[in-house]
PDB file of N, CA and C in Angstrom:
ATOM      1  N   UNK A   1      51.596  85.871 125.846  1.00  0.00           N
ATOM      2  CA  UNK A   1      52.508  85.189 125.364  1.00  0.00           C
ATOM      3  C   UNK A   1      52.035  84.464 123.976  1.00  0.00           C
ATOM      4  N   UNK A   2      52.617  84.431 122.772  1.00  0.00           N
ATOM      5  CA  UNK A   2      52.328  83.829 121.644  1.00  0.00           C
ATOM      6  C   UNK A   2      52.355  82.354 121.723  1.00  0.00           C
ATOM      7  N   UNK A   3      51.539  81.716 120.919  1.00  0.00           N
ATOM      8  CA  UNK A   3      51.645  80.241 120.910  1.00  0.00           C
ATOM      9  C   UNK A   3      52.766  79.766 120.371  1.00  0.00           C
ATOM     10  N   UNK A   4      53.360  78.555 120.453  1.00  0.00           N
ATOM     11  CA  UNK A   4      54.508  78.193 119.855  1.00  0.00           C
ATOM     12  C   UNK A   4      54.527  78.048 118.495  1.00  0.00           C
ATOM     13  N   UNK A   5      53.343  77.591 117.866  1.00  0.00           N
ATOM     14  CA  UNK A   5      53.269  77.372 116.376  1.00  0.00           C
ATOM     15  C   UNK A   5      53.100  78.802 115.741  1.00  0.00           C
ATOM     16  N   UNK A   6      52.896  79.780 116.472  1.00  0.00           N
ATOM     17  CA  UNK A   6      52.719  81.252 115.765  1.00  0.00           C
ATOM     18  C   UNK A   6      54.314  81.566 115.728  1.00  0.00           C
ATOM     19  N   UNK A   7      55.025  81.334 116.657  1.00  0.00           N
ATOM     20  CA  UNK A   7      56.294  81.761 117.109  1.00  0.00           C
ATOM     21  C   UNK A   7      57.136  80.942 116.061  1.00  0.00           C
ATOM     22  N   UNK A   8      56.784  79.632 115.893  1.00  0.00           N
ATOM     23  CA  UNK A   8      57.631  78.840 114.729  1.00  0.00           C
ATOM     24  C   UNK A   8      57.285  79.462 113.474  1.00  0.00           C
ATOM     25  N   UNK A   9      56.183  79.842 113.155  1.00  0.00           N
ATOM     26  CA  UNK A   9      55.646  80.340 111.716  1.00  0.00           C
ATOM     27  C   UNK A   9      56.380  81.774 111.499  1.00  0.00           C
ATOM     28  N   UNK A  10      56.422  82.694 112.462  1.00  0.00           N
ATOM     29  CA  UNK A  10      57.226  83.736 112.404  1.00  0.00           C
ATOM     30  C   UNK A  10      58.854  83.556 112.161  1.00  0.00           C
ATOM     31  N   UNK A  11      59.175  82.751 112.845  1.00  0.00           N
ATOM     32  CA  UNK A  11      60.804  82.257 112.800  1.00  0.00           C
ATOM     33  C   UNK A  11      61.009  81.767 111.339  1.00  0.00           C
ATOM     34  N   UNK A  12      60.033  80.980 110.736  1.00  0.00           N
ATOM     35  CA  UNK A  12      60.218  80.322 109.503  1.00  0.00           C
ATOM     36  C   UNK A  12      60.192  81.430 108.448  1.00  0.00           C
ATOM     37  N   UNK A  13      59.314  82.374 108.648  1.00  0.00           N
ATOM     38  CA  UNK A  13      59.136  83.639 107.697  1.00  0.00           C
ATOM     39  C   UNK A  13      60.456  84.291 107.736  1.00  0.00           C
ATOM     40  N   UNK A  14      60.976  84.595 108.893  1.00  0.00           N
ATOM     41  CA  UNK A  14      62.116  85.587 109.166  1.00  0.00           C
ATOM     42  C   UNK A  14      63.377  84.649 108.434  1.00  0.00           C
ATOM     43  N   UNK A  15      63.404  83.504 108.717  1.00  0.00           N
ATOM     44  CA  UNK A  15      64.408  82.696 108.073  1.00  0.00           C
ATOM     45  C   UNK A  15      64.272  82.851 106.479  1.00  0.00           C
ATOM     46  N   UNK A  16      63.110  82.632 106.004  1.00  0.00           N
ATOM     47  CA  UNK A  16      62.910  82.645 104.507  1.00  0.00           C
ATOM     48  C   UNK A  16      63.423  83.999 104.013  1.00  0.00           C
ATOM     49  N   UNK A  17      62.936  85.052 104.709  1.00  0.00           N
ATOM     50  CA  UNK A  17      63.336  86.336 104.271  1.00  0.00           C
ATOM     51  C   UNK A  17      64.873  86.679 104.411  1.00  0.00           C
ATOM     52  N   UNK A  18      65.433  86.194 105.357  1.00  0.00           N
ATOM     53  CA  UNK A  18      66.851  86.100 105.509  1.00  0.00           C
ATOM     54  C   UNK A  18      67.567  85.404 104.378  1.00  0.00           C
ATOM     55  N   UNK A  19      67.094  84.146 104.097  1.00  0.00           N
ATOM     56  CA  UNK A  19      67.600  83.415 102.931  1.00  0.00           C
ATOM     57  C   UNK A  19      67.516  84.262 101.800  1.00  0.00           C
ATOM     58  N   UNK A  20      66.388  84.884 101.274  1.00  0.00           N
ATOM     59  CA  UNK A  20      66.231  85.738 100.274  1.00  0.00           C
ATOM     60  C   UNK A  20      67.132  86.838 100.196  1.00  0.00           C
ATOM     61  N   UNK A  21      67.365  87.451 101.286  1.00  0.00           N
ATOM     62  CA  UNK A  21      68.256  88.538 101.421  1.00  0.00           C
ATOM     63  C   UNK A  21      69.734  88.265 101.152  1.00  0.00           C
ATOM     64  N   UNK A  22      70.178  87.016 101.611  1.00  0.00           N
ATOM     65  CA  UNK A  22      71.520  86.356 101.311  1.00  0.00           C
ATOM     66  C   UNK A  22      71.618  86.020  99.870  1.00  0.00           C
ATOM     67  N   UNK A  23      70.559  85.601  99.348  1.00  0.00           N
ATOM     68  CA  UNK A  23      70.609  85.364  97.982  1.00  0.00           C
ATOM     69  C   UNK A  23      70.719  86.517  97.050  1.00  0.00           C
ATOM     70  N   UNK A  24      70.114  87.561  97.328  1.00  0.00           N
ATOM     71  CA  UNK A  24      70.228  88.826  96.892  1.00  0.00           C
ATOM     72  C   UNK A  24      71.666  89.471  96.820  1.00  0.00           C
ATOM     73  N   UNK A  25      72.148  89.304  98.125  1.00  0.00           N
ATOM     74  CA  UNK A  25      73.568  89.695  98.477  1.00  0.00           C
ATOM     75  C   UNK A  25      74.466  89.004  97.646  1.00  0.00           C
ATOM     76  N   UNK A  26      74.383  87.587  97.380  1.00  0.00           N
ATOM     77  CA  UNK A  26      75.209  86.821  96.737  1.00  0.00           C
ATOM     78  C   UNK A  26      75.084  87.189  95.227  1.00  0.00           C
ATOM     79  N   UNK A  27      74.211  87.585  94.802  1.00  0.00           N
ATOM     80  CA  UNK A  27      73.758  87.980  93.435  1.00  0.00           C
ATOM     81  C   UNK A  27      74.480  89.263  93.119  1.00  0.00           C
ATOM     82  N   UNK A  28      74.323  90.188  93.935  1.00  0.00           N
ATOM     83  CA  UNK A  28      74.977  91.631  93.891  1.00  0.00           C
ATOM     84  C   UNK A  28      76.558  91.365  93.960  1.00  0.00           C
ATOM     85  N   UNK A  29      77.027  90.524  94.925  1.00  0.00           N
ATOM     86  CA  UNK A  29      78.407  90.281  95.090  1.00  0.00           C
ATOM     87  C   UNK A  29      79.039  89.707  93.786  1.00  0.00           C
ATOM     88  N   UNK A  30      78.227  88.651  93.016  1.00  0.00           N
ATOM     89  CA  UNK A  30      78.599  88.241  91.830  1.00  0.00           C
ATOM     90  C   UNK A  30      78.653  89.207  90.746  1.00  0.00           C
ATOM     91  N   UNK A  31      77.714  90.234  90.760  1.00  0.00           N
ATOM     92  CA  UNK A  31      77.843  91.267  89.833  1.00  0.00           C
ATOM     93  C   UNK A  31      78.962  92.229  90.053  1.00  0.00           C
ATOM     94  N   UNK A  32      79.178  92.539  91.483  1.00  0.00           N
ATOM     95  CA  UNK A  32      80.352  93.407  91.692  1.00  0.00           C
ATOM     96  C   UNK A  32      81.537  92.813  91.234  1.00  0.00           C
ATOM     97  N   UNK A  33      81.791  91.452  91.535  1.00  0.00           N
ATOM     98  CA  UNK A  33      82.966  90.795  91.071  1.00  0.00           C
ATOM     99  C   UNK A  33      83.247  90.768  89.625  1.00  0.00           C
ATOM    100  N   UNK A  34      82.142  90.687  88.939  1.00  0.00           N
ATOM    101  CA  UNK A  34      82.077  90.782  87.416  1.00  0.00           C
ATOM    102  C   UNK A  34      82.716  91.983  86.994  1.00  0.00           C
ATOM    103  N   UNK A  35      82.037  93.152  87.553  1.00  0.00           N
ATOM    104  CA  UNK A  35      82.376  94.430  87.156  1.00  0.00           C
ATOM    105  C   UNK A  35      83.764  94.704  87.594  1.00  0.00           C
ATOM    106  N   UNK A  36      84.283  94.127  88.781  1.00  0.00           N
ATOM    107  CA  UNK A  36      85.717  94.405  89.151  1.00  0.00           C
ATOM    108  C   UNK A  36      86.642  93.765  88.145  1.00  0.00           C
ATOM    109  N   UNK A  37      86.270  92.567  87.732  1.00  0.00           N
ATOM    110  CA  UNK A  37      87.299  91.850  86.774  1.00  0.00           C
ATOM    111  C   UNK A  37      87.351  92.748  85.499  1.00  0.00           C
ATOM    112  N   UNK A  38      86.081  93.257  84.875  1.00  0.00           N
ATOM    113  CA  UNK A  38      86.059  94.117  83.810  1.00  0.00           C
ATOM    114  C   UNK A  38      87.055  95.300  83.982  1.00  0.00           C
ATOM    115  N   UNK A  39      86.890  96.029  85.175  1.00  0.00           N
ATOM    116  CA  UNK A  39      87.568  97.216  85.410  1.00  0.00           C
ATOM    117  C   UNK A  39      89.214  96.904  85.355  1.00  0.00           C
ATOM    118  N   UNK A  40      89.371  95.708  86.156  1.00  0.00           N
ATOM    119  CA  UNK A  40      90.768  95.224  86.080  1.00  0.00           C
ATOM    120  C   UNK A  40      91.351  94.981  84.904  1.00  0.00           C
ATOM    121  N   UNK A  41      90.558  94.304  84.037  1.00  0.00           N
ATOM    122  CA  UNK A  41      90.994  94.251  82.547  1.00  0.00           C
ATOM    123  C   UNK A  41      91.381  95.437  81.886  1.00  0.00           C
ATOM    124  N   UNK A  42      90.484  96.453  82.187  1.00  0.00           N
ATOM    125  CA  UNK A  42      90.694  97.746  81.514  1.00  0.00           C
ATOM    126  C   UNK A  42      91.998  98.396  82.068  1.00  0.00           C
ATOM    127  N   UNK A  43      92.227  98.306  83.406  1.00  0.00           N
ATOM    128  CA  UNK A  43      93.344  98.809  83.930  1.00  0.00           C
ATOM    129  C   UNK A  43      94.728  98.287  83.310  1.00  0.00           C
ATOM    130  N   UNK A  44      94.682  96.916  83.332  1.00  0.00           N
ATOM    131  CA  UNK A  44      95.885  96.133  82.616  1.00  0.00           C
ATOM    132  C   UNK A  44      96.040  96.576  81.305  1.00  0.00           C
ATOM    133  N   UNK A  45      94.831  96.684  80.418  1.00  0.00           N
ATOM    134  CA  UNK A  45      94.978  97.143  78.977  1.00  0.00           C
ATOM    135  C   UNK A  45      95.601  98.498  79.027  1.00  0.00           C
ATOM    136  N   UNK A  46      95.119  99.587  79.929  1.00  0.00           N
ATOM    137  CA  UNK A  46      95.658 100.704  79.758  1.00  0.00           C
ATOM    138  C   UNK A  46      97.126 100.798  80.310  1.00  0.00           C
ATOM    139  N   UNK A  47      97.709  99.956  81.143  1.00  0.00           N
ATOM    140  CA  UNK A  47      99.104  99.918  81.482  1.00  0.00           C
ATOM    141  C   UNK A  47      99.789  99.396  80.382  1.00  0.00           C
ATOM    142  N   UNK A  48      99.229  98.371  79.566  1.00  0.00           N
ATOM    143  CA  UNK A  48      99.991  98.057  78.447  1.00  0.00           C
ATOM    144  C   UNK A  48     100.274  99.117  77.294  1.00  0.00           C
ATOM    145  N   UNK A  49      99.113  99.830  77.129  1.00  0.00           N
ATOM    146  CA  UNK A  49      99.121 100.791  76.136  1.00  0.00           C
ATOM    147  C   UNK A  49     100.213 101.827  76.564  1.00  0.00           C
ATOM    148  N   UNK A  50     100.133 102.294  77.797  1.00  0.00           N
ATOM    149  CA  UNK A  50     101.104 103.298  78.370  1.00  0.00           C
ATOM    150  C   UNK A  50     102.486 102.834  78.255  1.00  0.00           C
ATOM    151  N   UNK A  51     102.649 101.582  78.493  1.00  0.00           N
ATOM    152  CA  UNK A  51     104.005 100.942  78.196  1.00  0.00           C
ATOM    153  C   UNK A  51     104.508 100.947  76.885  1.00  0.00           C
ATOM    154  N   UNK A  52     103.599 100.682  76.059  1.00  0.00           N
ATOM    155  CA  UNK A  52     103.966 100.807  74.552  1.00  0.00           C
ATOM    156  C   UNK A  52     104.292 102.279  73.947  1.00  0.00           C
ATOM    157  N   UNK A  53     103.463 103.154  74.486  1.00  0.00           N
ATOM    158  CA  UNK A  53     103.686 104.418  74.255  1.00  0.00           C
ATOM    159  C   UNK A  53     105.020 105.061  74.727  1.00  0.00           C
ATOM    160  N   UNK A  54     105.315 104.481  75.995  1.00  0.00           N
ATOM    161  CA  UNK A  54     106.591 104.875  76.580  1.00  0.00           C
ATOM    162  C   UNK A  54     107.776 104.380  75.769  1.00  0.00           C
ATOM    163  N   UNK A  55     107.660 103.102  75.452  1.00  0.00           N
ATOM    164  CA  UNK A  55     108.691 102.518  74.553  1.00  0.00           C
ATOM    165  C   UNK A  55     109.001 103.255  73.341  1.00  0.00           C
ATOM    166  N   UNK A  56     107.851 103.627  72.496  1.00  0.00           N
ATOM    167  CA  UNK A  56     107.752 104.377  71.393  1.00  0.00           C
ATOM    168  C   UNK A  56     108.446 105.655  71.528  1.00  0.00           C
ATOM    169  N   UNK A  57     107.895 106.483  72.764  1.00  0.00           N
ATOM    170  CA  UNK A  57     108.769 107.778  72.838  1.00  0.00           C
ATOM    171  C   UNK A  57     110.146 107.670  73.117  1.00  0.00           C
ATOM    172  N   UNK A  58     110.536 106.569  73.931  1.00  0.00           N
ATOM    173  CA  UNK A  58     111.997 106.356  74.141  1.00  0.00           C
ATOM    174  C   UNK A  58     112.709 106.179  72.791  1.00  0.00           C
ATOM    175  N   UNK A  59     112.156 105.161  71.972  1.00  0.00           N
ATOM    176  CA  UNK A  59     112.669 104.855  70.628  1.00  0.00           C
ATOM    177  C   UNK A  59     112.891 106.109  69.774  1.00  0.00           C
ATOM    178  N   UNK A  60     111.827 106.845  69.831  1.00  0.00           N
ATOM    179  CA  UNK A  60     111.746 108.140  69.033  1.00  0.00           C
ATOM    180  C   UNK A  60     113.001 109.009  69.460  1.00  0.00           C
ATOM    181  N   UNK A  61     113.074 109.079  70.865  1.00  0.00           N
ATOM    182  CA  UNK A  61     114.226 109.995  71.399  1.00  0.00           C
ATOM    183  C   UNK A  61     115.526 109.601  71.192  1.00  0.00           C
ATOM    184  N   UNK A  62     115.537 108.111  71.245  1.00  0.00           N
ATOM    185  CA  UNK A  62     117.007 107.610  70.848  1.00  0.00           C
ATOM    186  C   UNK A  62     117.359 107.823  69.323  1.00  0.00           C
ATOM    187  N   UNK A  63     116.301 107.676  68.562  1.00  0.00           N
ATOM    188  CA  UNK A  63     116.552 107.864  67.136  1.00  0.00           C
ATOM    189  C   UNK A  63     116.833 109.385  66.838  1.00  0.00           C
ATOM    190  N   UNK A  64     116.372 110.299  67.558  1.00  0.00           N
ATOM    191  CA  UNK A  64     116.555 111.646  67.377  1.00  0.00           C
ATOM    192  C   UNK A  64     117.902 111.999  67.871  1.00  0.00           C
ATOM    193  N   UNK A  65     118.392 111.310  68.905  1.00  0.00           N
ATOM    194  CA  UNK A  65     119.791 111.598  69.642  1.00  0.00           C
ATOM    195  C   UNK A  65     120.730 110.893  68.587  1.00  0.00           C
ATOM    196  N   UNK A  66     120.491 109.815  67.969  1.00  0.00           N
ATOM    197  CA  UNK A  66     121.424 109.170  67.112  1.00  0.00           C
ATOM    198  C   UNK A  66     121.542 110.104  65.871  1.00  0.00           C
ATOM    199  N   UNK A  67     120.424 110.525  65.318  1.00  0.00           N
ATOM    200  CA  UNK A  67     120.447 111.490  64.210  1.00  0.00           C
ATOM    201  C   UNK A  67     121.220 112.700  64.405  1.00  0.00           C
ATOM    202  N   UNK A  68     120.994 113.283  65.564  1.00  0.00           N
ATOM    203  CA  UNK A  68     121.918 114.352  65.878  1.00  0.00           C
ATOM    204  C   UNK A  68     123.339 114.180  65.986  1.00  0.00           C
ATOM    205  N   UNK A  69     123.555 112.933  66.570  1.00  0.00           N
ATOM    206  CA  UNK A  69     125.060 112.630  66.783  1.00  0.00           C
ATOM    207  C   UNK A  69     125.760 112.359  65.391  1.00  0.00           C
ATOM    208  N   UNK A  70     124.990 111.742  64.514  1.00  0.00           N
ATOM    209  CA  UNK A  70     125.544 111.406  63.000  1.00  0.00           C
ATOM    210  C   UNK A  70     125.660 112.882  62.395  1.00  0.00           C
ATOM    211  N   UNK A  71     124.735 113.735  62.627  1.00  0.00           N
ATOM    212  CA  UNK A  71     124.594 114.966  62.027  1.00  0.00           C
ATOM    213  C   UNK A  71     126.048 115.890  62.446  1.00  0.00           C
ATOM    214  N   UNK A  72     126.147 115.593  63.779  1.00  0.00           N
ATOM    215  CA  UNK A  72     127.351 116.459  64.481  1.00  0.00           C
ATOM    216  C   UNK A  72     128.658 115.811  63.929  1.00  0.00           C
ATOM    217  N   UNK A  73     128.683 114.415  63.681  1.00  0.00           N
ATOM    218  CA  UNK A  73     129.936 113.729  63.405  1.00  0.00           C
ATOM    219  C   UNK A  73     130.148 114.194  61.778  1.00  0.00           C
ATOM    220  N   UNK A  74     129.177 114.161  61.118  1.00  0.00           N
ATOM    221  CA  UNK A  74     129.416 114.584  59.707  1.00  0.00           C
ATOM    222  C   UNK A  74     129.919 116.047  59.763  1.00  0.00           C
ATOM    223  N   UNK A  75     129.328 116.970  60.456  1.00  0.00           N
ATOM    224  CA  UNK A  75     129.766 118.428  60.551  1.00  0.00           C
ATOM    225  C   UNK A  75     131.325 118.509  60.770  1.00  0.00           C
ATOM    226  N   UNK A  76     131.484 117.650  61.975  1.00  0.00           N
ATOM    227  CA  UNK A  76     132.890 117.681  62.402  1.00  0.00           C
ATOM    228  C   UNK A  76     133.909 117.166  61.383  1.00  0.00           C
ATOM    229  N   UNK A  77     133.372 116.117  60.500  1.00  0.00           N
ATOM    230  CA  UNK A  77     134.300 115.435  59.521  1.00  0.00           C
ATOM    231  C   UNK A  77     134.409 116.610  58.352  1.00  0.00           C
ATOM    232  N   UNK A  78     133.220 117.168  58.105  1.00  0.00           N
ATOM    233  CA  UNK A  78     133.313 118.226  57.156  1.00  0.00           C
ATOM    234  C   UNK A  78     134.310 119.271  57.376  1.00  0.00           C
ATOM    235  N   UNK A  79     134.173 119.800  58.534  1.00  0.00           N
ATOM    236  CA  UNK A  79     135.157 121.042  58.936  1.00  0.00           C
ATOM    237  C   UNK A  79     136.561 120.310  59.021  1.00  0.00           C
ATOM    238  N   UNK A  80     136.818 119.212  59.539  1.00  0.00           N
ATOM    239  CA  UNK A  80     138.156 118.785  59.581  1.00  0.00           C
ATOM    240  C   UNK A  80     138.776 118.511  58.117  1.00  0.00           C
ATOM    241  N   UNK A  81     137.824 117.942  57.169  1.00  0.00           N
ATOM    242  CA  UNK A  81     138.316 117.827  55.790  1.00  0.00           C
ATOM    243  C   UNK A  81     138.565 119.364  55.265  1.00  0.00           C
ATOM    244  N   UNK A  82     137.742 120.203  55.699  1.00  0.00           N
ATOM    245  CA  UNK A  82     137.860 121.569  55.071  1.00  0.00           C
ATOM    246  C   UNK A  82     139.326 122.361  55.618  1.00  0.00           C
ATOM    247  N   UNK A  83     139.414 122.036  56.816  1.00  0.00           N
ATOM    248  CA  UNK A  83     140.771 122.504  57.237  1.00  0.00           C
ATOM    249  C   UNK A  83     142.094 121.826  56.589  1.00  0.00           C
ATOM    250  N   UNK A  84     141.821 120.548  56.306  1.00  0.00           N
ATOM    251  CA  UNK A  84     142.992 119.973  55.557  1.00  0.00           C
ATOM    252  C   UNK A  84     143.320 120.603  54.081  1.00  0.00           C
ATOM    253  N   UNK A  85     142.145 120.957  53.566  1.00  0.00           N
ATOM    254  CA  UNK A  85     142.368 121.546  52.333  1.00  0.00           C
ATOM    255  C   UNK A  85     143.039 122.730  52.224  1.00  0.00           C
TER     256      UNK A  85
END
């Protein structure tokens, strides 16, 4: 059986190693959290870009529909006026 002082020394070394491992894990966790925040920011940015593109596409579609409607109304009026002549 080992003497108490040797067991105490081994326990202190193990505790020291455990504390170092915990500090390393905390550091890694901090880096992972930072990276997660960066990625989250990128995802939010991409979502905003997609939303803007979607709105632009909808606006373009609405403008095209309005242009076609006006063109159709103009043609209808033209044909109506032509019939009256």
